[in-house]
Amino acid sequence: MFEEISDYFLALAYVGFAISLMAFIPIYTKKIKITYIIPLLVMGAVIYWLEAPLPWPDPLWEFNFGKIVTEVIVIISLMTAGLKVGTNYTWGHWKKPLSLIVITMPLFMVAVFCLAHFVLGLHGAASLLLAAVLAPTDPVLASELQLEEHQDLDEKNTGLRYTLTAEAGINDGLAFPFVFLAILLSESGSLAEIDWWHFAWYYVLFKIVVGLMVGAVIGFIYSYAVSFHTDREKKYILKGFIALALTFFSYGLAEGFGTYGFLSVFATGVFMQYYRPADTDKNINTTMVHFIEETEKLLVALWTIFFGGAVMSGILSFTDWRGMLVALAIVVVVRPLFGYLAMATTNFSTAKKWAIGFFGIKGIGSFFYLSFALMHGTFEGYRELFGIVSYVVLFSIVIHGLTSLRVIDYFKRNNKG
């Protein structure tokens, strides 16, 4: 008994120490131009090697537990993205991230499906699931590439940061229909047995449209209610924890209606600023953005540490060298190529088009989708899927983590695109 209590306190000490370093890590990682995720990953591997008594994945968490952990992190990140984007962008601005949804996302999924099915030999349902879970640009691990704060009407970023932030907010929900299609395929056995009419109107139209509406209404009502209060009263209303509360409220209500909660949360964040005044000092309190952003970083730090432990405990061994090469190709070839194709019609410089295409960061959301699908479908060789996804996320963390801040600095210095 006393040994168990000792392990408990030791675990708390490990976690507390690791998280406390988050106050210092970003300072030094910015100096050497890498993201703070990389040292956290290394720290997780070291703490696992030291045999810290933490609830390590071995190398997987139980599906439901893994789903809940990643789910909470993703929805908080989506609220952060929504708050930063707000309602200050015109249709002309939105066309750029939507191009990544309409062009890049489907072409990316077709390419990943072909690689999984014809190169790795995965069956149809598993190949489709892999394509769906890797399709979204992760709003969590891409946070250092996204908008740094909420945007003003007159002075707002309309380039790389905005495009990637808006894309991540949208496509993290739009991947869900394809996840459900993979689940239906795994249960039915063939595409011919799927009720395509039901899939189209329910899983695609209803869940997307109503999910967005639920979030937009919640954000609009909140913004409208705030507008009736004085500046003094708003100091008590525009608190950071409200963003967190509305995150859970929006997600829970949307999922309760049977819609896509990810889209709802992002829409809530966007429309929370619908009735923002022209005076930027009276807009959505920056404390609100900073609070939920710090909450996001806390949870990301914990997840990254545990992912480092999963890598050490053998999650990469679930696939072979072919899976590793396919994962690398997905990160450095497939996404950059189709991302550039979507940006080809924009007025961005060639360098910025390639940068937006290249930084389709994959991360925590992929593990959520994978856990969710495995809880509801029947997939052969699911362990190999975890291995491939882990390689993709690991490559994304390392490659994008070593390059993203340098690319951002390049565009700042040269003011291109």
Coordinates of N, CA and C in Angstrom, one line a residue, residues 222 225-243 272 285 288:
Y222 N -24.0 34.1 -27.6 CA -23.0 34.6 -26.6 C -22.6 36.0 -26.9
A225 N -25.3 38.5 -26.4 CA -25.6 38.8 -25.0 C -24.5 39.7 -24.4
V226 N -23.3 39.5 -24.8 CA -22.2 40.3 -24.3 C -22.4 41.8 -24.7
S227 N -22.9 42.0 -25.9 CA -23.0 43.3 -26.5 C -23.9 44.2 -25.7
F228 N -24.8 43.6 -24.8 CA -25.8 44.4 -24.1 C -25.2 45.0 -22.8
H229 N -24.0 44.6 -22.4 CA -23.4 44.9 -21.2 C -22.3 46.1 -21.3
T230 N -22.1 46.8 -20.2 CA -21.2 47.9 -20.2 C -19.8 47.3 -20.2
D231 N -18.8 48.2 -20.5 CA -17.4 47.8 -20.6 C -17.0 47.3 -19.2
R232 N -17.5 47.9 -18.1 CA -17.1 47.4 -16.8 C -17.7 46.0 -16.6
E233 N -18.9 45.8 -17.0 CA -19.5 44.4 -16.8 C -18.8 43.4 -17.7
K234 N -18.3 43.8 -18.8 CA -17.7 42.8 -19.7 C -16.4 42.3 -19.1
K235 N -15.8 43.0 -18.2 CA -14.6 42.6 -17.6 C -14.8 41.3 -16.8
Y236 N -16.1 41.2 -16.3 CA -16.5 40.0 -15.5 C -17.0 38.8 -16.5
I237 N -17.4 39.2 -17.6 CA -18.0 38.2 -18.6 C -16.9 37.6 -19.4
L238 N -16.0 38.4 -20.0 CA -15.0 37.9 -20.9 C -13.9 37.3 -20.2
K239 N -14.1 36.3 -19.4 CA -13.1 35.6 -18.7 C -12.6 34.4 -19.5
G240 N -11.4 34.0 -19.3 CA -10.8 32.9 -20.0 C -11.6 31.6 -19.9
F241 N -12.0 31.3 -18.7 CA -12.7 30.0 -18.5 C -14.0 29.9 -19.3
I242 N -14.6 31.0 -19.7 CA -15.8 31.0 -20.5 C -15.6 30.3 -21.9
A243 N -14.4 30.6 -22.4 CA -14.1 29.9 -23.7 C -14.0 28.4 -23.5
M272 N -18.3 33.8 -31.8 CA -18.2 34.5 -30.5 C -17.8 35.9 -30.6
N285 N -11.8 39.6 -25.2 CA -10.7 39.8 -24.3 C -9.5 38.9 -24.7
M288 N -9.1 35.7 -22.8 CA -9.8 34.5 -23.2 C -9.0 33.7 -24.1

